[in-house]
Short mmCIF file of C-alpha atoms in Angstrom, two decimals:
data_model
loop_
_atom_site.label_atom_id
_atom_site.label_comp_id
_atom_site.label_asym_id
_atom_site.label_seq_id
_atom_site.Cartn_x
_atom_site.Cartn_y
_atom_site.Cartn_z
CA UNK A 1 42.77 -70.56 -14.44
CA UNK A 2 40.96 -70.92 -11.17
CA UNK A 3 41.24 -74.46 -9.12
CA UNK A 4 39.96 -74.56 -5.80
CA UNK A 5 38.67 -77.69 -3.42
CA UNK A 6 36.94 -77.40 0.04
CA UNK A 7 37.09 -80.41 1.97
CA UNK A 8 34.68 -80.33 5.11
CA UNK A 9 34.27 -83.45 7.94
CA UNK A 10 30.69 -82.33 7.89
CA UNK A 11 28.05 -84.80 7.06
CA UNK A 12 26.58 -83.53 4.19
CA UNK A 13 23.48 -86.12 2.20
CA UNK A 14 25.60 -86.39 -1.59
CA UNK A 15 22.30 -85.07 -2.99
CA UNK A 16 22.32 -81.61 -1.16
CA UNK A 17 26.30 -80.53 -2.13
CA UNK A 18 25.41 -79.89 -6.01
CA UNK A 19 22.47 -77.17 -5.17
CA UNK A 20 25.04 -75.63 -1.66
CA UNK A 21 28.29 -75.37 -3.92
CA UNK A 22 26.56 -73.60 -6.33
CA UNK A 23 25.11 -71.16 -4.56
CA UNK A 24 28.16 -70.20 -2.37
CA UNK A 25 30.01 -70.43 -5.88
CA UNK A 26 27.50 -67.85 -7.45
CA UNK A 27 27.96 -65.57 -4.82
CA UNK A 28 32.11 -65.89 -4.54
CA UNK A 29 33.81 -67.74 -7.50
CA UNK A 30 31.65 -66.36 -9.87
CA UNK A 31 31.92 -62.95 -8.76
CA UNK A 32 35.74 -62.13 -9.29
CA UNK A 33 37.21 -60.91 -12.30
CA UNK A 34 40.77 -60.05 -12.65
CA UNK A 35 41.42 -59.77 -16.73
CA UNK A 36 37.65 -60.96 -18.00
CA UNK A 37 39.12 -64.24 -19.42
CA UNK A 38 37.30 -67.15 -18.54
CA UNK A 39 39.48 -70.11 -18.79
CA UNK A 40 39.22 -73.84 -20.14
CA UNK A 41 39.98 -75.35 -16.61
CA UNK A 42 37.95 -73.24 -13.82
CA UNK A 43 36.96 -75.87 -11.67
CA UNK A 44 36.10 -75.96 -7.74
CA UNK A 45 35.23 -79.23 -5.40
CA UNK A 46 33.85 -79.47 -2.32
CA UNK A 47 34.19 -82.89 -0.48
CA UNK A 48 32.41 -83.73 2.76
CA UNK A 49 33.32 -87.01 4.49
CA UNK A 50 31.29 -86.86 7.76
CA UNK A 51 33.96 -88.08 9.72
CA UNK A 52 33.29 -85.59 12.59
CA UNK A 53 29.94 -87.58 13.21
CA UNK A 54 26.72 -85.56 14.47
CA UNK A 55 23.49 -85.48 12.54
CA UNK A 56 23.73 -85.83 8.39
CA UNK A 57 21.74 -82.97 6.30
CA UNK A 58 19.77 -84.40 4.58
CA UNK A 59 16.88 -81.43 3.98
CA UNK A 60 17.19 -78.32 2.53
CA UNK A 61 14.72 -76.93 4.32
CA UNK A 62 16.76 -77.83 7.59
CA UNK A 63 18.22 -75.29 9.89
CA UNK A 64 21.97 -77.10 9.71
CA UNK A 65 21.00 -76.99 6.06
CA UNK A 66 21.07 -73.19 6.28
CA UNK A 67 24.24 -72.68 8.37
CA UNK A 68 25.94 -75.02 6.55
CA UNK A 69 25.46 -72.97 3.19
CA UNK A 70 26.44 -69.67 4.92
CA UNK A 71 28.98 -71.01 6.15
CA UNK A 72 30.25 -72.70 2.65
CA UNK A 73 29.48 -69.23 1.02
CA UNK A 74 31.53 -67.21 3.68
CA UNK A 75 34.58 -69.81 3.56
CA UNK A 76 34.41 -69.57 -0.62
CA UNK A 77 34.24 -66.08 -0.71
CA UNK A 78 37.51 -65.76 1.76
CA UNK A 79 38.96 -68.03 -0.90
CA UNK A 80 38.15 -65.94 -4.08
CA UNK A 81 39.20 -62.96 -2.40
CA UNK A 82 42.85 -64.42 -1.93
CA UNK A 83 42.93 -64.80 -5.54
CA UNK A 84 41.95 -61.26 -6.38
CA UNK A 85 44.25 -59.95 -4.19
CA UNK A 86 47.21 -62.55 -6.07
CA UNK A 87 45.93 -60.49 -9.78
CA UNK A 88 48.62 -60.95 -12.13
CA UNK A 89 50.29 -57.58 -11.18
CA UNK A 90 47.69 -56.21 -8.97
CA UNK A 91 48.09 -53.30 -6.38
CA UNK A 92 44.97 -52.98 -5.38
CA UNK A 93 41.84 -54.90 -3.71
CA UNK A 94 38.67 -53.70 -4.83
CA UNK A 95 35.04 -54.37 -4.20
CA UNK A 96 32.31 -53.05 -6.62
CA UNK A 97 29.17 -52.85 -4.75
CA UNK A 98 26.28 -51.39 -6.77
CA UNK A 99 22.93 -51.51 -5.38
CA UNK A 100 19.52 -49.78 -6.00
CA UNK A 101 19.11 -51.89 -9.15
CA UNK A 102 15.31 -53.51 -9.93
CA UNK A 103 16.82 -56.65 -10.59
CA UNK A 104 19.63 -58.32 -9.25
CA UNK A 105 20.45 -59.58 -13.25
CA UNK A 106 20.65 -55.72 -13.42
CA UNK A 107 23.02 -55.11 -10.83
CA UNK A 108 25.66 -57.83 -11.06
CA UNK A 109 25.80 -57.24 -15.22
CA UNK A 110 27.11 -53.57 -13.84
CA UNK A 111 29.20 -54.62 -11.09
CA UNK A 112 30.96 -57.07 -13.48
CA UNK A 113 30.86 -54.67 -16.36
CA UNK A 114 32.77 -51.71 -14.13
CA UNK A 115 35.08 -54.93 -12.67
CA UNK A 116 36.15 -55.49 -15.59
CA UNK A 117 36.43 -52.03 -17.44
CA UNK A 118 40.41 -52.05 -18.45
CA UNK A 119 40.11 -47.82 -18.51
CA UNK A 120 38.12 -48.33 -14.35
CA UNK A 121 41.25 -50.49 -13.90
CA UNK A 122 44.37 -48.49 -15.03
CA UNK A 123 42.75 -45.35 -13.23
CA UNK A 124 42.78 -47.34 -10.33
CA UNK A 125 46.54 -48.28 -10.50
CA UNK A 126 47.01 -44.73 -11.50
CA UNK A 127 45.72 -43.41 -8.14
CA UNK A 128 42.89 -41.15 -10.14
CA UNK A 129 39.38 -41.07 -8.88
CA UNK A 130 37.87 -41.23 -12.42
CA UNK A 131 34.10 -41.63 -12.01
CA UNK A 132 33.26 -40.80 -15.51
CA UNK A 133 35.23 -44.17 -16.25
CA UNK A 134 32.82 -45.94 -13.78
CA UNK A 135 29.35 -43.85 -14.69
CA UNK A 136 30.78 -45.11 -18.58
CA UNK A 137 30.69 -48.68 -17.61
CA UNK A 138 27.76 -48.39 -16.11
CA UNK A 139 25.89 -46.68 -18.90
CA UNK A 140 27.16 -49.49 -21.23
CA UNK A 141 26.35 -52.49 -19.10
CA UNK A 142 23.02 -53.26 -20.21
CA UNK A 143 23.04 -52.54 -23.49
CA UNK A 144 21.93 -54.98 -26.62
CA UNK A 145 24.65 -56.45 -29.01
CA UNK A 146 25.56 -54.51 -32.50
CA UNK A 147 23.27 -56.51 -34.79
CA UNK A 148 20.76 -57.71 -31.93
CA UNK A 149 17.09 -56.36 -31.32
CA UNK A 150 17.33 -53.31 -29.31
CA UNK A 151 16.47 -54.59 -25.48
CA UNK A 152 17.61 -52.15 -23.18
CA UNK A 153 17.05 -52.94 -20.01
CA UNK A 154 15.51 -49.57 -18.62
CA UNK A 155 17.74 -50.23 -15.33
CA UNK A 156 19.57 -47.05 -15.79
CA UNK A 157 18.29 -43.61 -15.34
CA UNK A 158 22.00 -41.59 -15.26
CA UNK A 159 19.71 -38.61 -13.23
CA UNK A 160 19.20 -41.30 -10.61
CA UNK A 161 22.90 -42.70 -10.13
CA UNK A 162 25.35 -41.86 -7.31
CA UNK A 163 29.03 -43.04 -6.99
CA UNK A 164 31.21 -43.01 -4.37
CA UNK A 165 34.66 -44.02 -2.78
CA UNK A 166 34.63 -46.17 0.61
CA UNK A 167 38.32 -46.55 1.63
CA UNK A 168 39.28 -49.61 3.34
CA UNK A 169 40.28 -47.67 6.85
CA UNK A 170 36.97 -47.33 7.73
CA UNK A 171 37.42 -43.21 7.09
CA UNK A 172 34.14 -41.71 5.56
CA UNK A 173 33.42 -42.24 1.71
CA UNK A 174 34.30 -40.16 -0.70
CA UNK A 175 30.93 -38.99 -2.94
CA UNK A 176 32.09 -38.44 -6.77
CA UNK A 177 28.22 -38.29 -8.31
CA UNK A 178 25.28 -37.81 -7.02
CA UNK A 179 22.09 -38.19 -9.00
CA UNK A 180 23.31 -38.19 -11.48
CA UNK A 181 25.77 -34.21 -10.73
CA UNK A 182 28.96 -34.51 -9.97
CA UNK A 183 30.56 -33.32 -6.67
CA UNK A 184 33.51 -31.26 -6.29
CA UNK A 185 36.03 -33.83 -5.47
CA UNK A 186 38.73 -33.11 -2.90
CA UNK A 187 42.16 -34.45 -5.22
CA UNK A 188 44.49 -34.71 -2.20
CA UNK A 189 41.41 -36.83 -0.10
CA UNK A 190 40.69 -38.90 -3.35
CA UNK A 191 44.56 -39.55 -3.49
CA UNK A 192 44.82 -40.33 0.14
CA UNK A 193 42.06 -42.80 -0.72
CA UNK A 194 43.60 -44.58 -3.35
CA UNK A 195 46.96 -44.89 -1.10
CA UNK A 196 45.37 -47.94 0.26
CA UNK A 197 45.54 -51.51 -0.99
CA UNK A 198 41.82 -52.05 -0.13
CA UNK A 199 39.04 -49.58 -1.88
CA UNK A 200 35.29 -50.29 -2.15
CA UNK A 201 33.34 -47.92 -5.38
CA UNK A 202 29.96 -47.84 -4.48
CA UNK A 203 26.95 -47.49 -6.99
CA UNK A 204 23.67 -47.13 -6.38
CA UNK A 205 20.92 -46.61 -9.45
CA UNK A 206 18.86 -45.03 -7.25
CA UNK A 207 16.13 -47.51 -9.05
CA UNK A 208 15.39 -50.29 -7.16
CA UNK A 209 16.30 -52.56 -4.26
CA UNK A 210 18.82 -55.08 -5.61
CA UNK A 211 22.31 -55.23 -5.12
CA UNK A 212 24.90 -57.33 -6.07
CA UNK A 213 28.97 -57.21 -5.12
CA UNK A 214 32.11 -57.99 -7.58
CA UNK A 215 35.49 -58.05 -6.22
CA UNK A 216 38.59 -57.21 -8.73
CA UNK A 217 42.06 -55.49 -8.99
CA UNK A 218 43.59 -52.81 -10.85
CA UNK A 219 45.77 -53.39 -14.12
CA UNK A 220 49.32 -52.68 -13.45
CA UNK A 221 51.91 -52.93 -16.29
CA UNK A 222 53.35 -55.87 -14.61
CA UNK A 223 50.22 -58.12 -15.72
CA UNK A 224 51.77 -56.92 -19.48
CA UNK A 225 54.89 -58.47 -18.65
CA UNK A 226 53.51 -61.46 -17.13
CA UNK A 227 51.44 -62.27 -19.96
CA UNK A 228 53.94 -61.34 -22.88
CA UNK A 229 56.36 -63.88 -21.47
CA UNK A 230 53.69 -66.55 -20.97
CA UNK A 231 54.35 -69.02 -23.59
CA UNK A 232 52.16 -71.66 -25.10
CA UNK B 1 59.45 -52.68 -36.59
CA UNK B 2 62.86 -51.02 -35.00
CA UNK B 3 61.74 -52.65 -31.69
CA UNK B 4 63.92 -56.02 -31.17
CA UNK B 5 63.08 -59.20 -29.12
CA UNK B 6 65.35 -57.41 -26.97
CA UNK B 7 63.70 -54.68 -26.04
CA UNK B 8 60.59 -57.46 -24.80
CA UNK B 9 60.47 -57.32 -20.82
CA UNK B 10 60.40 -60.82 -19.21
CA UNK B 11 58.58 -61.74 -16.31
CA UNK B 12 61.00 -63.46 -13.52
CA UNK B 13 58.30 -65.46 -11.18
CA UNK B 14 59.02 -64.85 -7.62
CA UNK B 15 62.15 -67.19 -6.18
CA UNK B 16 61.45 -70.19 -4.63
CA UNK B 17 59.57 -69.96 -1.71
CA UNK B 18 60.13 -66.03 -1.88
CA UNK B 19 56.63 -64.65 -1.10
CA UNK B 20 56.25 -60.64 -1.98
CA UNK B 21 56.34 -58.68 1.55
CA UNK B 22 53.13 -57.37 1.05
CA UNK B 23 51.37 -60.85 0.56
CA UNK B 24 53.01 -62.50 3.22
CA UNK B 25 50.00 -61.20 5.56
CA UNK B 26 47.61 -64.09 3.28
CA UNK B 27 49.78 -66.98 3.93
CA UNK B 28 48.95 -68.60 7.75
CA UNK B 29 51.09 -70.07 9.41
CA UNK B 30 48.58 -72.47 11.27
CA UNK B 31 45.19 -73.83 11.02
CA UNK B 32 42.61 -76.77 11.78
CA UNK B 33 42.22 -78.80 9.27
CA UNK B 34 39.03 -81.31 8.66
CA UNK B 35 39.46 -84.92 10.43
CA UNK B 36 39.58 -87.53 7.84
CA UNK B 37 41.39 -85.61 5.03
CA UNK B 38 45.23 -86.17 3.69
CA UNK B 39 47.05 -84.06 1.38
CA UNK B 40 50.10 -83.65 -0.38
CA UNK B 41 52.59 -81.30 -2.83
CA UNK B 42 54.83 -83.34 -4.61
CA UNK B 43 57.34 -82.61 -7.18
CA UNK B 44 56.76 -84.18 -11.15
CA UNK B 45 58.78 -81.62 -13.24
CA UNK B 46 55.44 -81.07 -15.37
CA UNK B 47 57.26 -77.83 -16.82
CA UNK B 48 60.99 -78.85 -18.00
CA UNK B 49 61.91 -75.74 -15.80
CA UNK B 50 60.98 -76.47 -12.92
CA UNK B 51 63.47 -78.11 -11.37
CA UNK B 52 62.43 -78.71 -7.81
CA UNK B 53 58.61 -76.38 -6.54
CA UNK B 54 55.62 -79.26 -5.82
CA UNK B 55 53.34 -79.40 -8.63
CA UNK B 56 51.11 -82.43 -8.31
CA UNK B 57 48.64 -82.26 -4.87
CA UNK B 58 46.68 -84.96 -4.07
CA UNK B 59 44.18 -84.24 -1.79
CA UNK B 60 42.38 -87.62 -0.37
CA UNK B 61 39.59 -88.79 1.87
CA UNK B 62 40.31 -91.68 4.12
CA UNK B 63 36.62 -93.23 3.44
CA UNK B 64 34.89 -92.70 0.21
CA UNK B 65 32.79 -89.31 0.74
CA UNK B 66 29.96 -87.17 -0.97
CA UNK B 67 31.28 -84.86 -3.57
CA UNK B 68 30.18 -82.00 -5.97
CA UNK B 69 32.00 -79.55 -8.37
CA UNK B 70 30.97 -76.78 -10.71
CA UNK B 71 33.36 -76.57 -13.75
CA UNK B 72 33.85 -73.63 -16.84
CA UNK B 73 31.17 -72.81 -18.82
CA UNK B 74 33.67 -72.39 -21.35
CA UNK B 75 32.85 -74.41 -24.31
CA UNK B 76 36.51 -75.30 -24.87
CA UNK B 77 36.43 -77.16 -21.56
CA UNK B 78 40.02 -79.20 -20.69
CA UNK B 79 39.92 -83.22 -20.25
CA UNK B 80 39.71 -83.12 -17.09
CA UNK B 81 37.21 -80.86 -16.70
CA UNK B 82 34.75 -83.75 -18.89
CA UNK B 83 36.50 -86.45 -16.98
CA UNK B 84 35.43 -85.39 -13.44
CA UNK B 85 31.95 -84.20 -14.42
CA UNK B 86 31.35 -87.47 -15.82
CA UNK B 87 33.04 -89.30 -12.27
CA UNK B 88 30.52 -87.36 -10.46
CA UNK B 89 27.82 -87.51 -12.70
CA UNK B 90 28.36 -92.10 -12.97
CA UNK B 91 28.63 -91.80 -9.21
CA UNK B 92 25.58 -89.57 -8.04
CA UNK B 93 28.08 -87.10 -6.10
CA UNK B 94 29.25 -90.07 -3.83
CA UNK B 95 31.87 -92.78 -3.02
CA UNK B 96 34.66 -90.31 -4.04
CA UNK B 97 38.09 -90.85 -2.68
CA UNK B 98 40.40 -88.22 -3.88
CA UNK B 99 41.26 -85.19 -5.88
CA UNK B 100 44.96 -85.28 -8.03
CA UNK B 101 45.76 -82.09 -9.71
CA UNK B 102 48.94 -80.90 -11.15
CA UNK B 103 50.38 -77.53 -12.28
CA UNK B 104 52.30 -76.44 -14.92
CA UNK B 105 50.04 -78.13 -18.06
CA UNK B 106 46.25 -77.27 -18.57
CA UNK B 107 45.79 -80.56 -20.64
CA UNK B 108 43.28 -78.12 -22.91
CA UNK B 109 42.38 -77.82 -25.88
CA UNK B 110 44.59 -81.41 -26.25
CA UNK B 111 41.81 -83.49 -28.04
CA UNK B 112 41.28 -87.50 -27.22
CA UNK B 113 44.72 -87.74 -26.38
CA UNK B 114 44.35 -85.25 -23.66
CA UNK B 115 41.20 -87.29 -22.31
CA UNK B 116 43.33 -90.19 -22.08
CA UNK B 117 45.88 -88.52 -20.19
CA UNK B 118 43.01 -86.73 -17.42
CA UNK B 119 40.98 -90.41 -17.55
CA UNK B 120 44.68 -92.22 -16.58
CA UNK B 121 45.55 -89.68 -13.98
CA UNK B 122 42.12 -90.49 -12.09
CA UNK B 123 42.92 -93.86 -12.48
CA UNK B 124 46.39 -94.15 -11.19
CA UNK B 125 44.72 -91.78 -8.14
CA UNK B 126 42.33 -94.62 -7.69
CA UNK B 127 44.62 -97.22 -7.33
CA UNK B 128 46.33 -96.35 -4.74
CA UNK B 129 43.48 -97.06 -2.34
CA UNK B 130 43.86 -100.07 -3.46
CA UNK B 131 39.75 -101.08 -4.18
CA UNK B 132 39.02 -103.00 -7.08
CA UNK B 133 36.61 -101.55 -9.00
CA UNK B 134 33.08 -101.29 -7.92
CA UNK B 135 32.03 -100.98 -11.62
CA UNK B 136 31.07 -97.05 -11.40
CA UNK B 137 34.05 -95.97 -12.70
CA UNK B 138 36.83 -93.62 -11.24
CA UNK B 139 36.36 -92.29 -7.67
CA UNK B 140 39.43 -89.30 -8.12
CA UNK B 141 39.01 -85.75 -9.44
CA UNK B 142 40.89 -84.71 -11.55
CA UNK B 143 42.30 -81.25 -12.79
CA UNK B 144 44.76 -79.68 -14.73
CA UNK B 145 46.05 -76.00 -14.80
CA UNK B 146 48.94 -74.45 -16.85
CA UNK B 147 49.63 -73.85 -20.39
CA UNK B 148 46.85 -74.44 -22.72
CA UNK B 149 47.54 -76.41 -26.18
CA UNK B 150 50.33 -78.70 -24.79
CA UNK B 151 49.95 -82.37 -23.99
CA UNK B 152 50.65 -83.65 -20.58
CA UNK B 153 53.60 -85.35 -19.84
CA UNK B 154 51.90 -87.87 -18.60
CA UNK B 155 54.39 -90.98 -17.77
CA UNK B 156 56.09 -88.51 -15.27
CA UNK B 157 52.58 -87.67 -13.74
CA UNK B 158 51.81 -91.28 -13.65
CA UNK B 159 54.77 -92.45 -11.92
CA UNK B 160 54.89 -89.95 -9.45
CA UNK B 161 50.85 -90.16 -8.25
CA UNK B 162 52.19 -93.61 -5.81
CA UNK B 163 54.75 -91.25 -4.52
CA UNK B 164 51.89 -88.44 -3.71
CA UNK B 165 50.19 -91.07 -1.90
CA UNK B 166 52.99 -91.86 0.11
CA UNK B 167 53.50 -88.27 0.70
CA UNK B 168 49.78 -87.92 2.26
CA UNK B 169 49.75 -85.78 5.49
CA UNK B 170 47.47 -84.05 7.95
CA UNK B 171 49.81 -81.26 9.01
CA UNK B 172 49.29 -78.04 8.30
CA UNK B 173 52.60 -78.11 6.42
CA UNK B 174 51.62 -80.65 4.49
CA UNK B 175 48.39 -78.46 3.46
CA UNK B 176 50.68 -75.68 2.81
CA UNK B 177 52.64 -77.51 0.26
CA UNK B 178 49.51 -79.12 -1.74
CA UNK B 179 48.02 -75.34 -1.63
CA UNK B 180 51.72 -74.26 -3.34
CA UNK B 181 51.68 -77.70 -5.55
CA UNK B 182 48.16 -75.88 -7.65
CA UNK B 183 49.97 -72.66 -8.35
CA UNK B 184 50.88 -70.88 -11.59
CA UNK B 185 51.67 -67.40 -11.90
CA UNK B 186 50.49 -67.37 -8.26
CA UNK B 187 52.55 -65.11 -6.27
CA UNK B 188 51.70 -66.59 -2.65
CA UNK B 189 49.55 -70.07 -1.99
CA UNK B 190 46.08 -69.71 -0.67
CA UNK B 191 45.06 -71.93 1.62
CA UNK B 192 42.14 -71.18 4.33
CA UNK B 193 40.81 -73.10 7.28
CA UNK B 194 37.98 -72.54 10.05
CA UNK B 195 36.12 -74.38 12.52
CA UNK B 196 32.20 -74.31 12.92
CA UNK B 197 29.28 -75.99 14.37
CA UNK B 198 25.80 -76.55 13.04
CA UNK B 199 22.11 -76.27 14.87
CA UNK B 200 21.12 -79.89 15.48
CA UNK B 201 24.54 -81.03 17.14
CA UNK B 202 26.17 -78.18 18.91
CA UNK B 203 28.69 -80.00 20.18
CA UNK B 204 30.21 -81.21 17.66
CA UNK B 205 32.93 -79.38 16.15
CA UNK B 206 32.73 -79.39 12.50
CA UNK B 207 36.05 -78.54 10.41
CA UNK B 208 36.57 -77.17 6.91
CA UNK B 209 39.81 -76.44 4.88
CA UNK B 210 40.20 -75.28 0.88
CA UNK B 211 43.06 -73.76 -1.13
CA UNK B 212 42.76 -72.33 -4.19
CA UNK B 213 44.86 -70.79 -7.32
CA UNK B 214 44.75 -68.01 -9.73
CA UNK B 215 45.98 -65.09 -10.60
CA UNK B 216 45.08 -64.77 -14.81
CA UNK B 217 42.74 -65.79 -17.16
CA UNK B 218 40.39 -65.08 -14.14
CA UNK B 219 36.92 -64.14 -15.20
CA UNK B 220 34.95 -67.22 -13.67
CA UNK B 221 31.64 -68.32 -14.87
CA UNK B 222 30.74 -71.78 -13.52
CA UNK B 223 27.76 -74.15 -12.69
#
């Protein structure tokens, strides 16, 4: 389960917190997966007493209005990230950034389709640059339900996709696909790669200009343990 | 079938206080923390085990404040998850005082029972401000996180909620503990603070604080 509560001496009008929680929530909270369960109790609060003083918001269309929700959406997604990073049994910290998407539906359906992918995951904790795992998720994201009217989204085009690696040191990324043809990946720079706690895959469609970022961990055998001994 | 309940790994949470090496780096060991706010991490017992780790916080406002929350879309949503929707949703986001959470019990999936339980818990939060009621109905959030299925055990709750109060701090300890109070599985508590200033008064130095837990059954989807 996820709790979380914000508490801010901001003056904030009761009427405007609803529409600024939600969006920083969209774009933090809602954008972490560590095993794809959504739980009974996710809940998160944001209380603003004004007890700092200066001028209420009371307008969305108000500059203070603006700052204040970047600010809220920076501060949640700090917050989300810490629990990521605290994945039952996680080694790893990674961000899923796919862009190039026509819509942004488009994209984060991917990003949280490859997040969540347990075969993405367990090559991750294995150290093994597996892109076909990632270019699989992808390819599956958008399709309809067995049993549903076929609506595929035509948001994929395989011959337009690139992957890559983007290690947290700041070093160069590592390209594993590109348009769709796979590159001759360097094994010992891949491995150095996934060394690091912090890893960003990168994939753009190569169809658009939307984007959207997940954040998730690998799956380590510990999160087995964990979870066998959790009892009801 | 030759495998025995012996040859099942068990899980040993971290030690008391033990924090992994590698996490250590999350937890800070300061911050600035908003003017106006108390909290506190108090020990109930909600699991039989635990013998002596904080698992009730209280977080609390010193004047009634504007409020919002987005809960689990979840359709098997916990009691408390109703219960504060509805406190928000009687009181038009406003006139809040507090949020009382405790670990170790989800209170889901525990029927009208459970509701009772969540809608007694906001209402032993409420009294300790001591207000009589203003006729909208609670004014503390309420949440629950834990094992699903079981019902709180909700006397021990209830008579430790005046001792939260009493507990109430501004100290970055005292945030430290109510961030450790909301863990499960949680490996390290996560607790985050920053200080910023908005357009219109640029003087003014404007605060904000939050914790947060998790570590399973993480795949959020909220609104």
């Amino acid at each position: 389960t996820l709790l979380g509560m914000i508490a801010t001496d901001a003056p904030i009008a009761p009427s405007l917190l609803p529409s600024l929680l939600t969006s920083a929530v969209n774009k933090s909270f809602n954008s972490i997966t560590i095993d794809g369960d959504t739980s009974t109790n996710d809940t998160v609060a944001v209380l603003a007493n004004g007890a700092a003083g200066g001028q209420e918001i009371t307008s969305e269309s108000s500059e203070d209005y603006t700052a204040f929700q970047k600010t809220l959406t920076e501060f949640a997604t700090d917050l989300a990230k810490l629990v990521v990073r605290d994945g039952e049994g996680a080694t790893k910290f990674v961000t899923i950034h796919v862009t190039g998407s026509p819509t942004e539906f488009g994209a984060r359906k991917i990003a949280s389709t490859i997040a969540r992918s347990p075969l993405v995951k367990t090559a991750l904790y294995g150290r093994d640059a597996n892109w076909g795992r990632i270019a699989c998720a992808t390819g599956y994201a958008l399709l309809s339900e067995p049993g549903q009217p076929i609506n595929e989204v035509e948001e994929v085009t395989p011959a337009n996709i690139s992957v890559s690696f983007i290690p947290g040191d700041g070093s160069p990324e590592l390209k594993l696909l590109v348009n769709g043809e796979p590159e001759s990946v360097d094994e010992a720079r891949a491995s150095e790669i996934l060394e690091h706690e912090d890893l960003e895959i990168h994939v753009n469609l190569g169809s658009g200009k939307e984007e959207a970022t997940y954040w998730t961990c690998d799956y380590s055998h510990e999160y087995i343990t964990i979870n066998g001994d959790y009892r009801t | 079938p030759a495998m025995s309940q012996t040859s099942i790994r068990h899980y040993s949470a971290p030690v008391e206080g033990a924090i992994p090496v590698a996490k250590q780096k999350y937890v800070p060991t300061s911050g600035t923390y908003p003017k106006g706010f108390l909290v506190s991490g108090t020990h109930v017992g909600v699991k039989a085990t635990n013998k002596s780790n904080p698992d009730l916080a209280f977080l609390a406002s010193e004047t009634p404040c504007a409020a919002a929350a987005v809960f689990t879309k979840n359709k098997f949503q916990a009691a408390p998850v109703t219960v504060s929707r509805d406190i928000l949703k009687r009181r038009n986001n406003k006139g809040i005082r507090s949020v009382i959470v405790n670990s170790g019990c989800a209170n889901a999936v525990t029927g009208k029972g459970g509701m009772e339980d969540a809608e007694k818990m906001s209402f032993e939060a409420d009294k300790c401000f001591g207000e009589s009621s203003d006729g909208q109905g609670g004014s503390s959030i309420v949440m629950s996180t834990g094992v699903i299925g079981q019902r709180l055990p909700i006397q021990k709750i209830l008579l430790k909620i005046p001792t939260a109060y009493d507990n109430l701090g501004s100290s970055h300890e005292h945030w430290l503990t109510a961030a450790r109070a909301i863990c499960t599985t949680d490996t390290f508590p996560k607790l985050i603070s920053r200080t910023f200033s908005l357009p219109s008064s640029p003087s003014v130095e404007y605060r904000m604080a939050g914790m947060t837990k998790g570590a399973g059954m993480i795949h959020p989807n909220m609104a």
